[in-house]
């Protein structure tokens, strides 16, 4: 079962990603964008974890941020 994080927890998780992974969030978002065309949230999280050896929380935060930014672009 997936966890639901508050907005504050999500922001804190994003802030820690560069330190924990050695890559900026923008790099991870580009990686997701250039990755396979997966549709389901958990499929994307699983792909990131398997392909890049990320912790579940980090992968989930990256995919959540990716989806938020993608949705924001559609609104413009």
PDB file of N, CA, C and O in Angstrom:
ATOM      1  N   UNK A   1       0.849  -1.183   0.000  1.00  0.00           N
ATOM      2  CA  UNK A   1       0.000   0.000   0.000  1.00  0.00           C
ATOM      3  C   UNK A   1       0.890   1.239   0.000  1.00  0.00           C
ATOM      4  O   UNK A   1       1.861   1.329   0.732  1.00  0.00           O
ATOM      5  N   UNK A   2       0.590   2.200  -0.828  1.00  0.00           N
ATOM      6  CA  UNK A   2       1.430   3.391  -0.901  1.00  0.00           C
ATOM      7  C   UNK A   2       1.104   4.353   0.229  1.00  0.00           C
ATOM      8  O   UNK A   2      -0.009   4.415   0.728  1.00  0.00           O
ATOM      9  N   UNK A   3       2.108   5.096   0.606  1.00  0.00           N
ATOM     10  CA  UNK A   3       1.962   6.092   1.651  1.00  0.00           C
ATOM     11  C   UNK A   3       1.481   7.394   1.030  1.00  0.00           C
ATOM     12  O   UNK A   3       1.761   7.691  -0.121  1.00  0.00           O
ATOM     13  N   UNK A   4       0.777   8.183   1.832  1.00  0.00           N
ATOM     14  CA  UNK A   4       0.347   9.501   1.383  1.00  0.00           C
ATOM     15  C   UNK A   4       1.101  10.519   2.219  1.00  0.00           C
ATOM     16  O   UNK A   4       1.035  10.495   3.447  1.00  0.00           O
ATOM     17  N   UNK A   5       1.862  11.371   1.554  1.00  0.00           N
ATOM     18  CA  UNK A   5       2.646  12.377   2.242  1.00  0.00           C
ATOM     19  C   UNK A   5       1.951  13.729   2.169  1.00  0.00           C
ATOM     20  O   UNK A   5       1.319  14.057   1.169  1.00  0.00           O
ATOM     21  N   UNK A   6       2.123  14.523   3.216  1.00  0.00           N
ATOM     22  CA  UNK A   6       1.609  15.890   3.200  1.00  0.00           C
ATOM     23  C   UNK A   6       2.473  16.712   2.241  1.00  0.00           C
ATOM     24  O   UNK A   6       3.570  16.299   1.847  1.00  0.00           O
ATOM     25  N   UNK A   7       1.982  17.881   1.887  1.00  0.00           N
ATOM     26  CA  UNK A   7       2.746  18.777   1.001  1.00  0.00           C
ATOM     27  C   UNK A   7       4.084  19.138   1.644  1.00  0.00           C
ATOM     28  O   UNK A   7       5.111  19.190   0.972  1.00  0.00           O
ATOM     29  N   UNK A   8       4.075  19.377   2.946  1.00  0.00           N
ATOM     30  CA  UNK A   8       5.309  19.725   3.652  1.00  0.00           C
ATOM     31  C   UNK A   8       6.311  18.568   3.609  1.00  0.00           C
ATOM     32  O   UNK A   8       7.499  18.766   3.345  1.00  0.00           O
ATOM     33  N   UNK A   9       5.833  17.365   3.837  1.00  0.00           N
ATOM     34  CA  UNK A   9       6.704  16.192   3.780  1.00  0.00           C
ATOM     35  C   UNK A   9       7.257  16.009   2.373  1.00  0.00           C
ATOM     36  O   UNK A   9       8.442  15.699   2.194  1.00  0.00           O
ATOM     37  N   UNK A  10       6.414  16.231   1.375  1.00  0.00           N
ATOM     38  CA  UNK A  10       6.861  16.123  -0.021  1.00  0.00           C
ATOM     39  C   UNK A  10       7.990  17.120  -0.294  1.00  0.00           C
ATOM     40  O   UNK A  10       9.019  16.759  -0.871  1.00  0.00           O
ATOM     41  N   UNK A  11       7.814  18.363   0.123  1.00  0.00           N
ATOM     42  CA  UNK A  11       8.843  19.398  -0.097  1.00  0.00           C
ATOM     43  C   UNK A  11      10.138  19.049   0.636  1.00  0.00           C
ATOM     44  O   UNK A  11      11.228  19.236   0.107  1.00  0.00           O
ATOM     45  N   UNK A  12      10.020  18.535   1.857  1.00  0.00           N
ATOM     46  CA  UNK A  12      11.207  18.140   2.620  1.00  0.00           C
ATOM     47  C   UNK A  12      11.926  16.980   1.934  1.00  0.00           C
ATOM     48  O   UNK A  12      13.162  16.959   1.881  1.00  0.00           O
ATOM     49  N   UNK A  13      11.168  16.050   1.421  1.00  0.00           N
ATOM     50  CA  UNK A  13      11.754  14.907   0.719  1.00  0.00           C
ATOM     51  C   UNK A  13      12.497  15.386  -0.535  1.00  0.00           C
ATOM     52  O   UNK A  13      13.617  14.964  -0.804  1.00  0.00           O
ATOM     53  N   UNK A  14      11.877  16.290  -1.293  1.00  0.00           N
ATOM     54  CA  UNK A  14      12.533  16.824  -2.493  1.00  0.00           C
ATOM     55  C   UNK A  14      13.830  17.541  -2.137  1.00  0.00           C
ATOM     56  O   UNK A  14      14.826  17.428  -2.855  1.00  0.00           O
ATOM     57  N   UNK A  15      13.810  18.265  -1.039  1.00  0.00           N
ATOM     58  CA  UNK A  15      15.006  19.012  -0.628  1.00  0.00           C
ATOM     59  C   UNK A  15      16.164  18.071  -0.282  1.00  0.00           C
ATOM     60  O   UNK A  15      17.335  18.439  -0.465  1.00  0.00           O
ATOM     61  N   UNK A  16      15.871  16.870   0.192  1.00  0.00           N
ATOM     62  CA  UNK A  16      16.914  15.910   0.570  1.00  0.00           C
ATOM     63  C   UNK A  16      17.416  15.074  -0.601  1.00  0.00           C
ATOM     64  O   UNK A  16      18.479  14.452  -0.504  1.00  0.00           O
ATOM     65  N   UNK A  17      16.688  15.029  -1.684  1.00  0.00           N
ATOM     66  CA  UNK A  17      17.058  14.159  -2.806  1.00  0.00           C
ATOM     67  C   UNK A  17      18.459  14.443  -3.351  1.00  0.00           C
ATOM     68  O   UNK A  17      19.235  13.500  -3.547  1.00  0.00           O
ATOM     69  N   UNK A  18      18.847  15.696  -3.589  1.00  0.00           N
ATOM     70  CA  UNK A  18      20.214  15.917  -4.108  1.00  0.00           C
ATOM     71  C   UNK A  18      21.300  15.372  -3.178  1.00  0.00           C
ATOM     72  O   UNK A  18      22.271  14.771  -3.639  1.00  0.00           O
ATOM     73  N   UNK A  19      21.127  15.561  -1.891  1.00  0.00           N
ATOM     74  CA  UNK A  19      22.118  15.068  -0.932  1.00  0.00           C
ATOM     75  C   UNK A  19      22.162  13.539  -0.911  1.00  0.00           C
ATOM     76  O   UNK A  19      23.239  12.939  -0.870  1.00  0.00           O
ATOM     77  N   UNK A  20      21.005  12.920  -0.956  1.00  0.00           N
ATOM     78  CA  UNK A  20      20.921  11.459  -0.851  1.00  0.00           C
ATOM     79  C   UNK A  20      21.281  10.728  -2.137  1.00  0.00           C
ATOM     80  O   UNK A  20      21.769   9.591  -2.094  1.00  0.00           O
ATOM     81  N   UNK A  21      21.030  11.358  -3.276  1.00  0.00           N
ATOM     82  CA  UNK A  21      21.239  10.666  -4.557  1.00  0.00           C
ATOM     83  C   UNK A  21      22.420  11.198  -5.357  1.00  0.00           C
ATOM     84  O   UNK A  21      22.855  10.553  -6.304  1.00  0.00           O
ATOM     85  N   UNK A  22      22.878  12.397  -5.021  1.00  0.00           N
ATOM     86  CA  UNK A  22      23.969  12.998  -5.778  1.00  0.00           C
ATOM     87  C   UNK A  22      23.513  13.661  -7.066  1.00  0.00           C
ATOM     88  O   UNK A  22      24.345  14.094  -7.864  1.00  0.00           O
ATOM     89  N   UNK A  23      22.207  13.727  -7.285  1.00  0.00           N
ATOM     90  CA  UNK A  23      21.655  14.359  -8.496  1.00  0.00           C
ATOM     91  C   UNK A  23      20.547  15.322  -8.100  1.00  0.00           C
ATOM     92  O   UNK A  23      19.798  15.077  -7.156  1.00  0.00           O
ATOM     93  N   UNK A  24      20.439  16.394  -8.851  1.00  0.00           N
ATOM     94  CA  UNK A  24      19.392  17.390  -8.617  1.00  0.00           C
ATOM     95  C   UNK A  24      18.029  16.834  -9.023  1.00  0.00           C
ATOM     96  O   UNK A  24      17.941  15.956  -9.889  1.00  0.00           O
ATOM     97  N   UNK A  25      16.990  17.374  -8.425  1.00  0.00           N
ATOM     98  CA  UNK A  25      15.630  16.952  -8.754  1.00  0.00           C
ATOM     99  C   UNK A  25      15.360  17.164 -10.243  1.00  0.00           C
ATOM    100  O   UNK A  25      14.753  16.315 -10.891  1.00  0.00           O
ATOM    101  N   UNK A  26      15.831  18.267 -10.795  1.00  0.00           N
ATOM    102  CA  UNK A  26      15.614  18.535 -12.228  1.00  0.00           C
ATOM    103  C   UNK A  26      16.222  17.428 -13.092  1.00  0.00           C
ATOM    104  O   UNK A  26      15.658  17.056 -14.124  1.00  0.00           O
ATOM    105  N   UNK A  27      17.361  16.880 -12.679  1.00  0.00           N
ATOM    106  CA  UNK A  27      17.969  15.757 -13.410  1.00  0.00           C
ATOM    107  C   UNK A  27      17.072  14.524 -13.348  1.00  0.00           C
ATOM    108  O   UNK A  27      16.907  13.821 -14.348  1.00  0.00           O
ATOM    109  N   UNK A  28      16.509  14.261 -12.163  1.00  0.00           N
ATOM    110  CA  UNK A  28      15.615  13.114 -12.021  1.00  0.00           C
ATOM    111  C   UNK A  28      14.353  13.294 -12.845  1.00  0.00           C
ATOM    112  O   UNK A  28      13.871  12.345 -13.464  1.00  0.00           O
ATOM    113  N   UNK A  29      13.820  14.518 -12.883  1.00  0.00           N
ATOM    114  CA  UNK A  29      12.615  14.768 -13.678  1.00  0.00           C
ATOM    115  C   UNK A  29      12.889  14.544 -15.164  1.00  0.00           C
ATOM    116  O   UNK A  29      12.062  13.985 -15.877  1.00  0.00           O
ATOM    117  N   UNK A  30      14.056  14.942 -15.611  1.00  0.00           N
ATOM    118  CA  UNK A  30      14.450  14.711 -17.001  1.00  0.00           C
ATOM    119  C   UNK A  30      14.602  13.210 -17.270  1.00  0.00           C
ATOM    120  O   UNK A  30      14.198  12.708 -18.314  1.00  0.00           O
ATOM    121  N   UNK A  31      15.152  12.484 -16.300  1.00  0.00           N
ATOM    122  CA  UNK A  31      15.294  11.033 -16.426  1.00  0.00           C
ATOM    123  C   UNK A  31      13.934  10.369 -16.593  1.00  0.00           C
ATOM    124  O   UNK A  31      13.760   9.488 -17.439  1.00  0.00           O
ATOM    125  N   UNK A  32      12.970  10.800 -15.802  1.00  0.00           N
ATOM    126  CA  UNK A  32      11.615  10.245 -15.910  1.00  0.00           C
ATOM    127  C   UNK A  32      11.021  10.588 -17.271  1.00  0.00           C
ATOM    128  O   UNK A  32      10.421   9.736 -17.932  1.00  0.00           O
ATOM    129  N   UNK A  33      11.211  11.823 -17.704  1.00  0.00           N
ATOM    130  CA  UNK A  33      10.666  12.267 -18.989  1.00  0.00           C
ATOM    131  C   UNK A  33      11.254  11.466 -20.150  1.00  0.00           C
ATOM    132  O   UNK A  33      10.555  11.153 -21.109  1.00  0.00           O
ATOM    133  N   UNK A  34      12.514  11.112 -20.046  1.00  0.00           N
ATOM    134  CA  UNK A  34      13.193  10.381 -21.108  1.00  0.00           C
ATOM    135  C   UNK A  34      13.063   8.859 -20.948  1.00  0.00           C
ATOM    136  O   UNK A  34      13.480   8.108 -21.821  1.00  0.00           O
ATOM    137  N   UNK A  35      12.476   8.431 -19.849  1.00  0.00           N
ATOM    138  CA  UNK A  35      12.330   7.002 -19.567  1.00  0.00           C
ATOM    139  C   UNK A  35      11.186   6.381 -20.344  1.00  0.00           C
ATOM    140  O   UNK A  35      10.586   7.009 -21.225  1.00  0.00           O
ATOM    141  N   UNK A  36      10.861   5.154 -20.004  1.00  0.00           N
ATOM    142  CA  UNK A  36       9.798   4.446 -20.719  1.00  0.00           C
ATOM    143  C   UNK A  36       8.434   5.101 -20.492  1.00  0.00           C
ATOM    144  O   UNK A  36       8.201   5.737 -19.467  1.00  0.00           O
ATOM    145  N   UNK A  37       7.550   4.940 -21.441  1.00  0.00           N
ATOM    146  CA  UNK A  37       6.206   5.529 -21.377  1.00  0.00           C
ATOM    147  C   UNK A  37       5.303   4.665 -20.503  1.00  0.00           C
ATOM    148  O   UNK A  37       4.517   3.869 -20.997  1.00  0.00           O
ATOM    149  N   UNK A  38       5.446   4.835 -19.206  1.00  0.00           N
ATOM    150  CA  UNK A  38       4.608   4.106 -18.255  1.00  0.00           C
ATOM    151  C   UNK A  38       3.456   5.013 -17.848  1.00  0.00           C
ATOM    152  O   UNK A  38       3.616   6.231 -17.758  1.00  0.00           O
ATOM    153  N   UNK A  39       2.305   4.423 -17.579  1.00  0.00           N
ATOM    154  CA  UNK A  39       1.123   5.234 -17.289  1.00  0.00           C
ATOM    155  C   UNK A  39       0.789   5.300 -15.802  1.00  0.00           C
ATOM    156  O   UNK A  39       0.402   6.340 -15.302  1.00  0.00           O
ATOM    157  N   UNK A  40       0.917   4.200 -15.109  1.00  0.00           N
ATOM    158  CA  UNK A  40       0.514   4.161 -13.713  1.00  0.00           C
ATOM    159  C   UNK A  40       1.614   4.689 -12.802  1.00  0.00           C
ATOM    160  O   UNK A  40       2.801   4.453 -13.038  1.00  0.00           O
ATOM    161  N   UNK A  41       1.201   5.404 -11.758  1.00  0.00           N
ATOM    162  CA  UNK A  41       2.116   6.006 -10.801  1.00  0.00           C
ATOM    163  C   UNK A  41       3.087   4.969 -10.234  1.00  0.00           C
ATOM    164  O   UNK A  41       4.305   5.170 -10.248  1.00  0.00           O
ATOM    165  N   UNK A  42       2.537   3.868  -9.739  1.00  0.00           N
ATOM    166  CA  UNK A  42       3.383   2.847  -9.103  1.00  0.00           C
ATOM    167  C   UNK A  42       4.334   2.175 -10.102  1.00  0.00           C
ATOM    168  O   UNK A  42       5.419   1.749  -9.717  1.00  0.00           O
ATOM    169  N   UNK A  43       3.941   2.091 -11.368  1.00  0.00           N
ATOM    170  CA  UNK A  43       4.847   1.551 -12.392  1.00  0.00           C
ATOM    171  C   UNK A  43       6.062   2.467 -12.544  1.00  0.00           C
ATOM    172  O   UNK A  43       7.192   1.987 -12.664  1.00  0.00           O
ATOM    173  N   UNK A  44       5.814   3.760 -12.559  1.00  0.00           N
ATOM    174  CA  UNK A  44       6.914   4.732 -12.676  1.00  0.00           C
ATOM    175  C   UNK A  44       7.828   4.657 -11.464  1.00  0.00           C
ATOM    176  O   UNK A  44       9.060   4.685 -11.597  1.00  0.00           O
ATOM    177  N   UNK A  45       7.238   4.579 -10.279  1.00  0.00           N
ATOM    178  CA  UNK A  45       8.025   4.466  -9.048  1.00  0.00           C
ATOM    179  C   UNK A  45       8.870   3.197  -9.085  1.00  0.00           C
ATOM    180  O   UNK A  45      10.075   3.226  -8.798  1.00  0.00           O
ATOM    181  N   UNK A  46       8.271   2.088  -9.449  1.00  0.00           N
ATOM    182  CA  UNK A  46       8.995   0.809  -9.516  1.00  0.00           C
ATOM    183  C   UNK A  46      10.123   0.864 -10.531  1.00  0.00           C
ATOM    184  O   UNK A  46      11.220   0.335 -10.284  1.00  0.00           O
ATOM    185  N   UNK A  47       9.880   1.504 -11.666  1.00  0.00           N
ATOM    186  CA  UNK A  47      10.926   1.633 -12.688  1.00  0.00           C
ATOM    187  C   UNK A  47      12.107   2.431 -12.143  1.00  0.00           C
ATOM    188  O   UNK A  47      13.262   2.016 -12.285  1.00  0.00           O
ATOM    189  N   UNK A  48      11.830   3.575 -11.510  1.00  0.00           N
ATOM    190  CA  UNK A  48      12.907   4.393 -10.952  1.00  0.00           C
ATOM    191  C   UNK A  48      13.701   3.607  -9.913  1.00  0.00           C
ATOM    192  O   UNK A  48      14.932   3.671  -9.886  1.00  0.00           O
ATOM    193  N   UNK A  49      13.000   2.899  -9.060  1.00  0.00           N
ATOM    194  CA  UNK A  49      13.676   2.124  -8.013  1.00  0.00           C
ATOM    195  C   UNK A  49      14.566   1.042  -8.617  1.00  0.00           C
ATOM    196  O   UNK A  49      15.716   0.867  -8.204  1.00  0.00           O
ATOM    197  N   UNK A  50      14.042   0.316  -9.581  1.00  0.00           N
ATOM    198  CA  UNK A  50      14.792  -0.791 -10.181  1.00  0.00           C
ATOM    199  C   UNK A  50      15.946  -0.296 -11.046  1.00  0.00           C
ATOM    200  O   UNK A  50      17.055  -0.830 -10.986  1.00  0.00           O
ATOM    201  N   UNK A  51      15.686   0.716 -11.833  1.00  0.00           N
ATOM    202  CA  UNK A  51      16.689   1.208 -12.793  1.00  0.00           C
ATOM    203  C   UNK A  51      17.791   2.031 -12.128  1.00  0.00           C
ATOM    204  O   UNK A  51      18.936   2.014 -12.568  1.00  0.00           O
ATOM    205  N   UNK A  52      17.437   2.762 -11.064  1.00  0.00           N
ATOM    206  CA  UNK A  52      18.394   3.706 -10.468  1.00  0.00           C
ATOM    207  C   UNK A  52      18.652   3.465  -8.986  1.00  0.00           C
ATOM    208  O   UNK A  52      19.272   4.302  -8.328  1.00  0.00           O
ATOM    209  N   UNK A  53      18.152   2.350  -8.464  1.00  0.00           N
ATOM    210  CA  UNK A  53      18.412   1.952  -7.078  1.00  0.00           C
ATOM    211  C   UNK A  53      18.043   3.044  -6.072  1.00  0.00           C
ATOM    212  O   UNK A  53      18.800   3.354  -5.165  1.00  0.00           O
ATOM    213  N   UNK A  54      16.874   3.637  -6.262  1.00  0.00           N
ATOM    214  CA  UNK A  54      16.398   4.681  -5.356  1.00  0.00           C
ATOM    215  C   UNK A  54      15.548   4.080  -4.249  1.00  0.00           C
ATOM    216  O   UNK A  54      14.902   3.045  -4.430  1.00  0.00           O
ATOM    217  N   UNK A  55      15.532   4.768  -3.117  1.00  0.00           N
ATOM    218  CA  UNK A  55      14.627   4.397  -2.032  1.00  0.00           C
ATOM    219  C   UNK A  55      13.196   4.681  -2.484  1.00  0.00           C
ATOM    220  O   UNK A  55      12.949   5.561  -3.320  1.00  0.00           O
ATOM    221  N   UNK A  56      12.251   3.939  -1.916  1.00  0.00           N
ATOM    222  CA  UNK A  56      10.853   4.102  -2.299  1.00  0.00           C
ATOM    223  C   UNK A  56      10.378   5.541  -2.116  1.00  0.00           C
ATOM    224  O   UNK A  56       9.752   6.115  -3.008  1.00  0.00           O
ATOM    225  N   UNK A  57      10.672   6.147  -0.984  1.00  0.00           N
ATOM    226  CA  UNK A  57      10.221   7.520  -0.716  1.00  0.00           C
ATOM    227  C   UNK A  57      10.768   8.521  -1.701  1.00  0.00           C
ATOM    228  O   UNK A  57      10.059   9.425  -2.149  1.00  0.00           O
ATOM    229  N   UNK A  58      12.033   8.384  -2.067  1.00  0.00           N
ATOM    230  CA  UNK A  58      12.630   9.297  -3.045  1.00  0.00           C
ATOM    231  C   UNK A  58      11.996   9.114  -4.422  1.00  0.00           C
ATOM    232  O   UNK A  58      11.665  10.091  -5.094  1.00  0.00           O
ATOM    233  N   UNK A  59      11.838   7.870  -4.829  1.00  0.00           N
ATOM    234  CA  UNK A  59      11.224   7.601  -6.135  1.00  0.00           C
ATOM    235  C   UNK A  59       9.798   8.135  -6.180  1.00  0.00           C
ATOM    236  O   UNK A  59       9.384   8.755  -7.162  1.00  0.00           O
ATOM    237  N   UNK A  60       9.066   7.926  -5.111  1.00  0.00           N
ATOM    238  CA  UNK A  60       7.684   8.403  -5.052  1.00  0.00           C
ATOM    239  C   UNK A  60       7.632   9.928  -5.119  1.00  0.00           C
ATOM    240  O   UNK A  60       6.804  10.501  -5.834  1.00  0.00           O
ATOM    241  N   UNK A  61       8.521  10.599  -4.387  1.00  0.00           N
ATOM    242  CA  UNK A  61       8.548  12.065  -4.403  1.00  0.00           C
ATOM    243  C   UNK A  61       8.891  12.598  -5.788  1.00  0.00           C
ATOM    244  O   UNK A  61       8.302  13.578  -6.255  1.00  0.00           O
ATOM    245  N   UNK A  62       9.818  11.954  -6.469  1.00  0.00           N
ATOM    246  CA  UNK A  62      10.204  12.386  -7.822  1.00  0.00           C
ATOM    247  C   UNK A  62       9.030  12.225  -8.783  1.00  0.00           C
ATOM    248  O   UNK A  62       8.722  13.137  -9.554  1.00  0.00           O
ATOM    249  N   UNK A  63       8.365  11.083  -8.741  1.00  0.00           N
ATOM    250  CA  UNK A  63       7.237  10.854  -9.647  1.00  0.00           C
ATOM    251  C   UNK A  63       6.082  11.788  -9.316  1.00  0.00           C
ATOM    252  O   UNK A  63       5.441  12.333 -10.222  1.00  0.00           O
ATOM    253  N   UNK A  64       5.832  12.015  -8.043  1.00  0.00           N
ATOM    254  CA  UNK A  64       4.765  12.943  -7.656  1.00  0.00           C
ATOM    255  C   UNK A  64       5.070  14.345  -8.187  1.00  0.00           C
ATOM    256  O   UNK A  64       4.200  15.005  -8.763  1.00  0.00           O
ATOM    257  N   UNK A  65       6.301  14.793  -8.031  1.00  0.00           N
ATOM    258  CA  UNK A  65       6.691  16.118  -8.528  1.00  0.00           C
ATOM    259  C   UNK A  65       6.592  16.165 -10.054  1.00  0.00           C
ATOM    260  O   UNK A  65       6.141  17.159 -10.627  1.00  0.00           O
ATOM    261  N   UNK A  66       7.006  15.101 -10.705  1.00  0.00           N
ATOM    262  CA  UNK A  66       6.911  15.027 -12.163  1.00  0.00           C
ATOM    263  C   UNK A  66       5.458  15.185 -12.608  1.00  0.00           C
ATOM    264  O   UNK A  66       5.156  15.969 -13.508  1.00  0.00           O
ATOM    265  N   UNK A  67       4.564  14.454 -11.953  1.00  0.00           N
ATOM    266  CA  UNK A  67       3.140  14.532 -12.300  1.00  0.00           C
ATOM    267  C   UNK A  67       2.556  15.911 -12.003  1.00  0.00           C
ATOM    268  O   UNK A  67       1.750  16.426 -12.782  1.00  0.00           O
ATOM    269  N   UNK A  68       2.961  16.524 -10.890  1.00  0.00           N
ATOM    270  CA  UNK A  68       2.482  17.882 -10.562  1.00  0.00           C
ATOM    271  C   UNK A  68       2.909  18.890 -11.633  1.00  0.00           C
ATOM    272  O   UNK A  68       2.106  19.705 -12.088  1.00  0.00           O
ATOM    273  N   UNK A  69       4.168  18.817 -12.022  1.00  0.00           N
ATOM    274  CA  UNK A  69       4.678  19.766 -13.033  1.00  0.00           C
ATOM    275  C   UNK A  69       4.058  19.512 -14.394  1.00  0.00           C
ATOM    276  O   UNK A  69       3.779  20.446 -15.140  1.00  0.00           O
ATOM    277  N   UNK A  70       3.835  18.262 -14.724  1.00  0.00           N
ATOM    278  CA  UNK A  70       3.204  17.926 -16.000  1.00  0.00           C
ATOM    279  C   UNK A  70       1.767  18.457 -16.048  1.00  0.00           C
ATOM    280  O   UNK A  70       1.330  19.009 -17.056  1.00  0.00           O
ATOM    281  N   UNK A  71       1.055  18.303 -14.962  1.00  0.00           N
ATOM    282  CA  UNK A  71      -0.320  18.806 -14.877  1.00  0.00           C
ATOM    283  C   UNK A  71      -0.346  20.332 -14.963  1.00  0.00           C
ATOM    284  O   UNK A  71      -1.215  20.906 -15.627  1.00  0.00           O
ATOM    285  N   UNK A  72       0.623  20.986 -14.350  1.00  0.00           N
ATOM    286  CA  UNK A  72       0.694  22.451 -14.389  1.00  0.00           C
ATOM    287  C   UNK A  72       0.945  22.942 -15.815  1.00  0.00           C
ATOM    288  O   UNK A  72       0.399  23.959 -16.240  1.00  0.00           O
ATOM    289  N   UNK A  73       1.779  22.210 -16.570  1.00  0.00           N
ATOM    290  CA  UNK A  73       2.036  22.599 -17.970  1.00  0.00           C
ATOM    291  C   UNK A  73       0.774  22.499 -18.807  1.00  0.00           C
ATOM    292  O   UNK A  73       0.548  23.295 -19.711  1.00  0.00           O
ATOM    293  N   UNK A  74      -0.059  21.513 -18.518  1.00  0.00           N
ATOM    294  CA  UNK A  74      -1.294  21.335 -19.293  1.00  0.00           C
ATOM    295  C   UNK A  74      -2.270  22.469 -19.035  1.00  0.00           C
ATOM    296  O   UNK A  74      -3.103  22.766 -19.893  1.00  0.00           O
ATOM    297  N   UNK A  75      -2.196  23.077 -17.869  1.00  0.00           N
ATOM    298  CA  UNK A  75      -3.098  24.166 -17.521  1.00  0.00           C
ATOM    299  C   UNK A  75      -2.730  25.473 -18.222  1.00  0.00           C
ATOM    300  O   UNK A  75      -3.566  26.356 -18.356  1.00  0.00           O
ATOM    301  N   UNK A  76      -1.497  25.587 -18.640  1.00  0.00           N
ATOM    302  CA  UNK A  76      -1.050  26.849 -19.270  1.00  0.00           C
ATOM    303  C   UNK A  76      -1.485  26.983 -20.689  1.00  0.00           C
ATOM    304  O   UNK A  76      -1.800  26.296 -21.461  1.00  0.00           O
TER     305      UNK A  76
END
